[in-house]
Amino acid sequence: MPKLFELFVLKELRSRIHYPHWVKYHFCSNYQELDYFGTSQYEEIPFFVADAKYKPHYITSSIEKEDIRQVAGYARFSSVYENLGLSGENKLIPCLIIYTNQSCPEKLELDKISCCKGYEQIYKVGIALPTL
């Protein structure tokens, strides 16, 4: 199910982010594989690194430190900075954790992300899985 969730989120990201902005999926760097990164038209996250987490318990609990460390670590790869056109800049890349939440819409609402309390540039947003 986590792989299907990743693909569902990819479809949603690509449907919400419009040209000339873009999303890369499963980019490999430093022997690790990022779920997504790219640029967007949204003011809060003009560029981003994102990770899909099939963890419904995030609805009522905070994001686990290990997941924050993972996505924040991905956002520090120099190859990510190069691909985003940020080489040599001293900027934090916003990190987005996308999790399952059946009380959210089935459409990814990137304009309604919320900041993870106690962290700079770490955001989360829920998305509902399609139902029959």
Short mmCIF file of N, CA and C in Angstrom, two decimals:
data_model
loop_
_atom_site.label_atom_id
_atom_site.label_comp_id
_atom_site.label_asym_id
_atom_site.label_seq_id
_atom_site.Cartn_x
_atom_site.Cartn_y
_atom_site.Cartn_z
N MET A 1 0.80 -1.21 0.00
CA MET A 1 0.00 0.00 0.00
C MET A 1 0.84 1.28 0.00
N PRO A 2 2.00 1.31 0.70
CA PRO A 2 2.79 2.54 0.66
C PRO A 2 3.23 2.93 -0.76
N LYS A 3 3.57 1.96 -1.61
CA LYS A 3 3.98 2.26 -2.98
C LYS A 3 2.81 2.84 -3.78
N LEU A 4 1.62 2.28 -3.62
CA LEU A 4 0.44 2.83 -4.29
C LEU A 4 0.16 4.25 -3.81
N PHE A 5 0.34 4.48 -2.51
CA PHE A 5 0.14 5.82 -1.97
C PHE A 5 1.15 6.79 -2.58
N GLU A 6 2.40 6.39 -2.72
CA GLU A 6 3.42 7.23 -3.36
C GLU A 6 3.00 7.62 -4.78
N LEU A 7 2.50 6.65 -5.54
CA LEU A 7 2.10 6.92 -6.92
C LEU A 7 0.87 7.83 -6.97
N PHE A 8 -0.05 7.62 -6.05
CA PHE A 8 -1.23 8.49 -5.96
C PHE A 8 -0.80 9.93 -5.65
N VAL A 9 0.13 10.09 -4.72
CA VAL A 9 0.63 11.43 -4.38
C VAL A 9 1.36 12.05 -5.57
N LEU A 10 2.12 11.26 -6.29
CA LEU A 10 2.81 11.77 -7.48
C LEU A 10 1.81 12.32 -8.48
N LYS A 11 0.74 11.57 -8.73
CA LYS A 11 -0.30 12.04 -9.65
C LYS A 11 -0.89 13.37 -9.17
N GLU A 12 -1.14 13.46 -7.86
CA GLU A 12 -1.71 14.68 -7.29
C GLU A 12 -0.73 15.85 -7.37
N LEU A 13 0.52 15.61 -7.06
CA LEU A 13 1.52 16.68 -7.15
C LEU A 13 1.60 17.20 -8.58
N ARG A 14 1.67 16.29 -9.52
CA ARG A 14 1.80 16.71 -10.92
C ARG A 14 0.55 17.41 -11.44
N SER A 15 -0.61 17.08 -10.87
CA SER A 15 -1.84 17.76 -11.31
C SER A 15 -1.97 19.14 -10.66
N ARG A 16 -1.29 19.39 -9.56
CA ARG A 16 -1.38 20.67 -8.85
C ARG A 16 -0.27 21.64 -9.22
N ILE A 17 0.85 21.12 -9.70
CA ILE A 17 2.00 21.97 -10.03
C ILE A 17 2.05 22.13 -11.54
N HIS A 18 1.94 23.37 -11.98
CA HIS A 18 1.79 23.66 -13.39
C HIS A 18 3.07 24.23 -14.00
N TYR A 19 3.25 23.93 -15.29
CA TYR A 19 4.39 24.41 -16.06
C TYR A 19 4.52 25.93 -15.88
N PRO A 20 5.69 26.46 -15.70
CA PRO A 20 7.02 25.90 -15.89
C PRO A 20 7.56 25.16 -14.66
N HIS A 21 6.76 25.00 -13.65
CA HIS A 21 7.19 24.29 -12.45
C HIS A 21 7.15 22.79 -12.71
N TRP A 22 7.81 22.01 -11.85
CA TRP A 22 7.97 20.58 -12.14
C TRP A 22 8.17 19.78 -10.86
N VAL A 23 8.01 18.45 -11.00
CA VAL A 23 8.20 17.51 -9.90
C VAL A 23 9.03 16.34 -10.42
N LYS A 24 10.08 15.99 -9.70
CA LYS A 24 10.86 14.78 -10.02
C LYS A 24 10.48 13.71 -9.02
N TYR A 25 10.44 12.48 -9.49
CA TYR A 25 10.05 11.34 -8.66
C TYR A 25 11.19 10.35 -8.57
N HIS A 26 11.47 9.88 -7.40
CA HIS A 26 12.51 8.89 -7.11
C HIS A 26 13.87 9.27 -7.67
N PHE A 27 14.29 10.48 -7.35
CA PHE A 27 15.61 10.98 -7.71
C PHE A 27 16.64 10.33 -6.79
N CYS A 28 17.69 9.79 -7.36
CA CYS A 28 18.74 9.13 -6.57
C CYS A 28 19.92 10.09 -6.36
N SER A 29 20.36 10.17 -5.11
CA SER A 29 21.50 11.00 -4.76
C SER A 29 22.17 10.41 -3.53
N ASN A 30 23.47 10.37 -3.53
CA ASN A 30 24.22 9.85 -2.38
C ASN A 30 23.73 8.48 -1.95
N TYR A 31 23.41 7.62 -2.91
CA TYR A 31 22.94 6.25 -2.68
C TYR A 31 21.61 6.22 -1.92
N GLN A 32 20.85 7.30 -2.00
CA GLN A 32 19.53 7.35 -1.38
C GLN A 32 18.54 7.83 -2.43
N GLU A 33 17.27 7.52 -2.20
CA GLU A 33 16.24 7.83 -3.18
C GLU A 33 15.16 8.71 -2.55
N LEU A 34 15.05 9.93 -3.06
CA LEU A 34 14.04 10.87 -2.58
C LEU A 34 12.70 10.51 -3.22
N ASP A 35 11.60 10.67 -2.49
CA ASP A 35 10.30 10.44 -3.10
C ASP A 35 10.06 11.49 -4.18
N TYR A 36 10.11 12.79 -3.81
CA TYR A 36 9.84 13.86 -4.76
C TYR A 36 10.63 15.11 -4.39
N PHE A 37 10.90 15.91 -5.40
CA PHE A 37 11.35 17.28 -5.18
C PHE A 37 11.03 18.06 -6.44
N GLY A 38 10.99 19.37 -6.30
CA GLY A 38 10.67 20.18 -7.46
C GLY A 38 10.43 21.62 -7.12
N THR A 39 9.80 22.32 -8.06
CA THR A 39 9.43 23.72 -7.87
C THR A 39 7.92 23.83 -7.99
N SER A 40 7.38 24.88 -7.42
CA SER A 40 5.93 25.05 -7.49
C SER A 40 5.56 26.52 -7.60
N GLN A 41 4.31 26.77 -7.92
CA GLN A 41 3.80 28.13 -8.01
C GLN A 41 3.27 28.63 -6.67
N TYR A 42 3.37 27.82 -5.63
CA TYR A 42 2.85 28.19 -4.32
C TYR A 42 3.88 29.00 -3.55
N GLU A 43 3.45 30.13 -3.01
CA GLU A 43 4.35 31.06 -2.32
C GLU A 43 5.05 30.42 -1.12
N GLU A 44 4.34 29.62 -0.36
CA GLU A 44 4.90 28.99 0.84
C GLU A 44 6.02 28.00 0.50
N ILE A 45 5.88 27.31 -0.63
CA ILE A 45 6.88 26.31 -1.04
C ILE A 45 7.25 26.50 -2.52
N PRO A 46 8.03 27.54 -2.84
CA PRO A 46 8.40 27.77 -4.25
C PRO A 46 9.28 26.65 -4.80
N PHE A 47 9.98 25.98 -3.94
CA PHE A 47 10.75 24.77 -4.25
C PHE A 47 10.62 23.90 -3.02
N PHE A 48 10.80 22.58 -3.18
CA PHE A 48 10.51 21.69 -2.06
C PHE A 48 11.14 20.31 -2.25
N VAL A 49 11.25 19.61 -1.13
CA VAL A 49 11.53 18.18 -1.09
C VAL A 49 10.34 17.58 -0.35
N ALA A 50 9.76 16.51 -0.88
CA ALA A 50 8.56 15.93 -0.25
C ALA A 50 8.72 14.43 -0.09
N ASP A 51 8.03 13.92 0.92
CA ASP A 51 8.05 12.50 1.20
C ASP A 51 6.62 12.06 1.50
N ALA A 52 6.19 10.97 0.89
CA ALA A 52 4.86 10.42 1.15
C ALA A 52 4.96 9.40 2.27
N LYS A 53 4.11 9.54 3.26
CA LYS A 53 4.11 8.62 4.41
C LYS A 53 2.72 8.03 4.57
N TYR A 54 2.63 6.73 4.37
CA TYR A 54 1.37 6.03 4.56
C TYR A 54 1.25 5.71 6.05
N LYS A 55 0.96 6.74 6.82
CA LYS A 55 0.88 6.61 8.28
C LYS A 55 -0.37 7.35 8.76
N PRO A 56 -1.52 6.68 8.77
CA PRO A 56 -2.76 7.34 9.19
C PRO A 56 -2.72 7.91 10.61
N HIS A 57 -1.83 7.42 11.46
CA HIS A 57 -1.77 7.95 12.83
C HIS A 57 -1.28 9.40 12.88
N TYR A 58 -0.75 9.92 11.76
CA TYR A 58 -0.33 11.32 11.72
C TYR A 58 -1.53 12.27 11.82
N ILE A 59 -2.73 11.76 11.66
CA ILE A 59 -3.94 12.58 11.79
C ILE A 59 -4.02 13.15 13.20
N THR A 60 -3.72 12.33 14.19
CA THR A 60 -3.87 12.75 15.58
C THR A 60 -2.54 12.94 16.31
N SER A 61 -1.44 12.55 15.71
CA SER A 61 -0.15 12.70 16.39
C SER A 61 0.79 13.54 15.52
N SER A 62 1.85 14.01 16.15
CA SER A 62 2.82 14.80 15.41
C SER A 62 3.68 13.89 14.53
N ILE A 63 4.35 14.50 13.59
CA ILE A 63 5.23 13.77 12.68
C ILE A 63 6.41 13.22 13.48
N GLU A 64 6.77 11.98 13.23
CA GLU A 64 7.88 11.33 13.94
C GLU A 64 9.21 12.01 13.57
N LYS A 65 10.06 12.13 14.57
CA LYS A 65 11.36 12.78 14.37
C LYS A 65 12.16 12.12 13.27
N GLU A 66 12.09 10.80 13.18
CA GLU A 66 12.86 10.08 12.16
C GLU A 66 12.41 10.46 10.76
N ASP A 67 11.11 10.66 10.57
CA ASP A 67 10.60 11.08 9.26
C ASP A 67 11.04 12.50 8.94
N ILE A 68 11.06 13.36 9.94
CA ILE A 68 11.53 14.74 9.74
C ILE A 68 13.02 14.73 9.41
N ARG A 69 13.78 13.93 10.12
CA ARG A 69 15.22 13.84 9.84
C ARG A 69 15.48 13.33 8.43
N GLN A 70 14.68 12.37 8.01
CA GLN A 70 14.86 11.80 6.67
C GLN A 70 14.65 12.85 5.59
N VAL A 71 13.52 13.51 5.62
CA VAL A 71 13.21 14.49 4.57
C VAL A 71 14.14 15.70 4.66
N ALA A 72 14.50 16.12 5.87
CA ALA A 72 15.43 17.24 6.02
C ALA A 72 16.82 16.87 5.50
N GLY A 73 17.22 15.63 5.71
CA GLY A 73 18.50 15.17 5.19
C GLY A 73 18.52 15.18 3.67
N TYR A 74 17.44 14.73 3.05
CA TYR A 74 17.34 14.76 1.59
C TYR A 74 17.47 16.19 1.07
N ALA A 75 16.91 17.13 1.81
CA ALA A 75 16.92 18.53 1.37
C ALA A 75 18.28 19.18 1.52
N ARG A 76 19.26 18.46 2.04
CA ARG A 76 20.61 19.01 2.18
C ARG A 76 21.59 18.48 1.14
N PHE A 77 21.13 17.59 0.27
CA PHE A 77 22.01 17.07 -0.78
C PHE A 77 22.37 18.19 -1.77
N SER A 78 23.64 18.31 -2.08
CA SER A 78 24.06 19.35 -3.03
C SER A 78 23.46 19.11 -4.41
N SER A 79 23.23 17.85 -4.78
CA SER A 79 22.63 17.57 -6.09
C SER A 79 21.18 18.08 -6.17
N VAL A 80 20.48 18.09 -5.04
CA VAL A 80 19.13 18.65 -5.01
C VAL A 80 19.20 20.16 -5.21
N TYR A 81 20.13 20.82 -4.52
CA TYR A 81 20.31 22.26 -4.70
C TYR A 81 20.65 22.58 -6.16
N GLU A 82 21.52 21.77 -6.77
CA GLU A 82 21.89 21.99 -8.17
C GLU A 82 20.68 21.86 -9.09
N ASN A 83 19.87 20.81 -8.90
CA ASN A 83 18.71 20.58 -9.74
C ASN A 83 17.64 21.67 -9.57
N LEU A 84 17.59 22.25 -8.39
CA LEU A 84 16.62 23.32 -8.14
C LEU A 84 17.15 24.70 -8.54
N GLY A 85 18.41 24.74 -9.00
CA GLY A 85 19.02 26.01 -9.39
C GLY A 85 19.39 26.87 -8.19
N LEU A 86 19.68 26.23 -7.07
CA LEU A 86 20.00 26.96 -5.84
C LEU A 86 21.46 26.80 -5.42
N SER A 87 22.31 26.31 -6.31
CA SER A 87 23.71 26.09 -5.97
C SER A 87 24.34 27.37 -5.45
N GLY A 88 25.07 27.24 -4.36
CA GLY A 88 25.76 28.39 -3.80
C GLY A 88 24.89 29.30 -2.95
N GLU A 89 23.60 29.03 -2.91
CA GLU A 89 22.70 29.85 -2.10
C GLU A 89 22.57 29.25 -0.72
N ASN A 90 22.43 30.08 0.25
CA ASN A 90 22.31 29.63 1.63
C ASN A 90 20.83 29.68 2.04
N LYS A 91 20.03 28.81 1.44
CA LYS A 91 18.60 28.76 1.70
C LYS A 91 18.22 27.39 2.23
N LEU A 92 17.24 27.37 3.13
CA LEU A 92 16.65 26.10 3.53
C LEU A 92 15.63 25.71 2.49
N ILE A 93 15.67 24.48 2.05
CA ILE A 93 14.67 23.98 1.13
C ILE A 93 13.48 23.51 1.96
N PRO A 94 12.28 24.03 1.70
CA PRO A 94 11.12 23.57 2.45
C PRO A 94 10.89 22.07 2.25
N CYS A 95 10.55 21.40 3.34
CA CYS A 95 10.31 19.96 3.32
C CYS A 95 8.84 19.71 3.60
N LEU A 96 8.25 18.83 2.83
CA LEU A 96 6.83 18.55 2.93
C LEU A 96 6.61 17.06 3.17
N ILE A 97 5.84 16.75 4.20
CA ILE A 97 5.48 15.36 4.48
C ILE A 97 3.99 15.22 4.17
N ILE A 98 3.68 14.34 3.23
CA ILE A 98 2.30 14.12 2.79
C ILE A 98 1.85 12.79 3.38
N TYR A 99 0.76 12.81 4.14
CA TYR A 99 0.30 11.62 4.83
C TYR A 99 -1.17 11.35 4.53
N THR A 100 -1.63 10.15 4.82
CA THR A 100 -3.02 9.77 4.58
C THR A 100 -3.92 10.32 5.67
N ASN A 101 -5.04 10.89 5.21
CA ASN A 101 -6.04 11.42 6.14
C ASN A 101 -7.39 11.41 5.44
N GLN A 102 -8.23 10.48 5.80
CA GLN A 102 -9.52 10.33 5.12
C GLN A 102 -10.49 11.48 5.39
N SER A 103 -10.18 12.35 6.33
CA SER A 103 -11.06 13.50 6.55
C SER A 103 -10.63 14.71 5.71
N CYS A 104 -9.55 14.57 4.97
CA CYS A 104 -9.09 15.61 4.03
C CYS A 104 -9.69 15.33 2.65
N PRO A 105 -9.64 16.32 1.76
CA PRO A 105 -10.10 16.07 0.38
C PRO A 105 -9.20 15.08 -0.34
N GLU A 106 -9.73 14.49 -1.41
CA GLU A 106 -8.93 13.59 -2.25
C GLU A 106 -7.96 14.35 -3.14
N LYS A 107 -8.10 15.64 -3.19
CA LYS A 107 -7.20 16.49 -3.97
C LYS A 107 -6.18 17.09 -3.03
N LEU A 108 -4.92 17.08 -3.43
CA LEU A 108 -3.85 17.63 -2.61
C LEU A 108 -3.97 19.15 -2.57
N GLU A 109 -4.09 19.70 -1.39
CA GLU A 109 -4.25 21.15 -1.23
C GLU A 109 -2.94 21.76 -0.73
N LEU A 110 -2.06 22.06 -1.67
CA LEU A 110 -0.75 22.58 -1.31
C LEU A 110 -0.81 23.99 -0.74
N ASP A 111 -1.92 24.66 -0.92
CA ASP A 111 -2.07 25.99 -0.33
C ASP A 111 -2.56 25.91 1.11
N LYS A 112 -2.79 24.69 1.62
CA LYS A 112 -3.27 24.50 2.99
C LYS A 112 -2.32 23.63 3.82
N ILE A 113 -1.04 23.76 3.55
CA ILE A 113 -0.07 23.01 4.32
C ILE A 113 0.07 23.64 5.71
N SER A 114 0.45 22.84 6.68
CA SER A 114 0.66 23.38 8.02
C SER A 114 2.09 23.12 8.47
N CYS A 115 2.63 24.06 9.19
CA CYS A 115 4.00 23.96 9.68
C CYS A 115 4.07 22.98 10.83
N CYS A 116 5.11 22.18 10.86
CA CYS A 116 5.32 21.27 12.00
C CYS A 116 5.91 22.10 13.14
N LYS A 117 5.20 22.13 14.24
CA LYS A 117 5.58 22.96 15.38
C LYS A 117 6.99 22.62 15.85
N GLY A 118 7.78 23.66 16.05
CA GLY A 118 9.14 23.49 16.54
C GLY A 118 10.18 23.32 15.45
N TYR A 119 9.77 23.33 14.18
CA TYR A 119 10.70 23.14 13.06
C TYR A 119 10.54 24.26 12.05
N GLU A 120 11.65 24.66 11.46
CA GLU A 120 11.63 25.65 10.40
C GLU A 120 11.54 24.95 9.05
N GLN A 121 10.65 25.42 8.22
CA GLN A 121 10.51 24.94 6.84
C GLN A 121 10.17 23.45 6.73
N ILE A 122 9.52 22.89 7.74
CA ILE A 122 9.02 21.51 7.68
C ILE A 122 7.50 21.61 7.75
N TYR A 123 6.83 21.09 6.70
CA TYR A 123 5.38 21.21 6.60
C TYR A 123 4.76 19.83 6.45
N LYS A 124 3.47 19.76 6.74
CA LYS A 124 2.73 18.51 6.53
C LYS A 124 1.39 18.85 5.91
N VAL A 125 0.87 17.88 5.18
CA VAL A 125 -0.44 18.03 4.58
C VAL A 125 -1.05 16.62 4.41
N GLY A 126 -2.31 16.50 4.71
CA GLY A 126 -3.00 15.23 4.56
C GLY A 126 -3.74 15.16 3.24
N ILE A 127 -4.00 13.95 2.81
CA ILE A 127 -4.77 13.71 1.61
C ILE A 127 -5.56 12.41 1.80
N ALA A 128 -6.81 12.42 1.34
CA ALA A 128 -7.64 11.23 1.44
C ALA A 128 -7.37 10.31 0.27
N LEU A 129 -7.41 9.03 0.54
CA LEU A 129 -7.31 8.04 -0.54
C LEU A 129 -8.67 7.89 -1.18
N PRO A 130 -8.71 7.62 -2.47
CA PRO A 130 -10.00 7.44 -3.15
C PRO A 130 -10.76 6.24 -2.56
N THR A 131 -12.06 6.38 -2.47
CA THR A 131 -12.91 5.28 -1.98
C THR A 131 -13.94 4.94 -3.04
N LEU A 132 -14.47 3.74 -2.94
CA LEU A 132 -15.50 3.30 -3.89
C LEU A 132 -16.86 3.54 -3.31
#
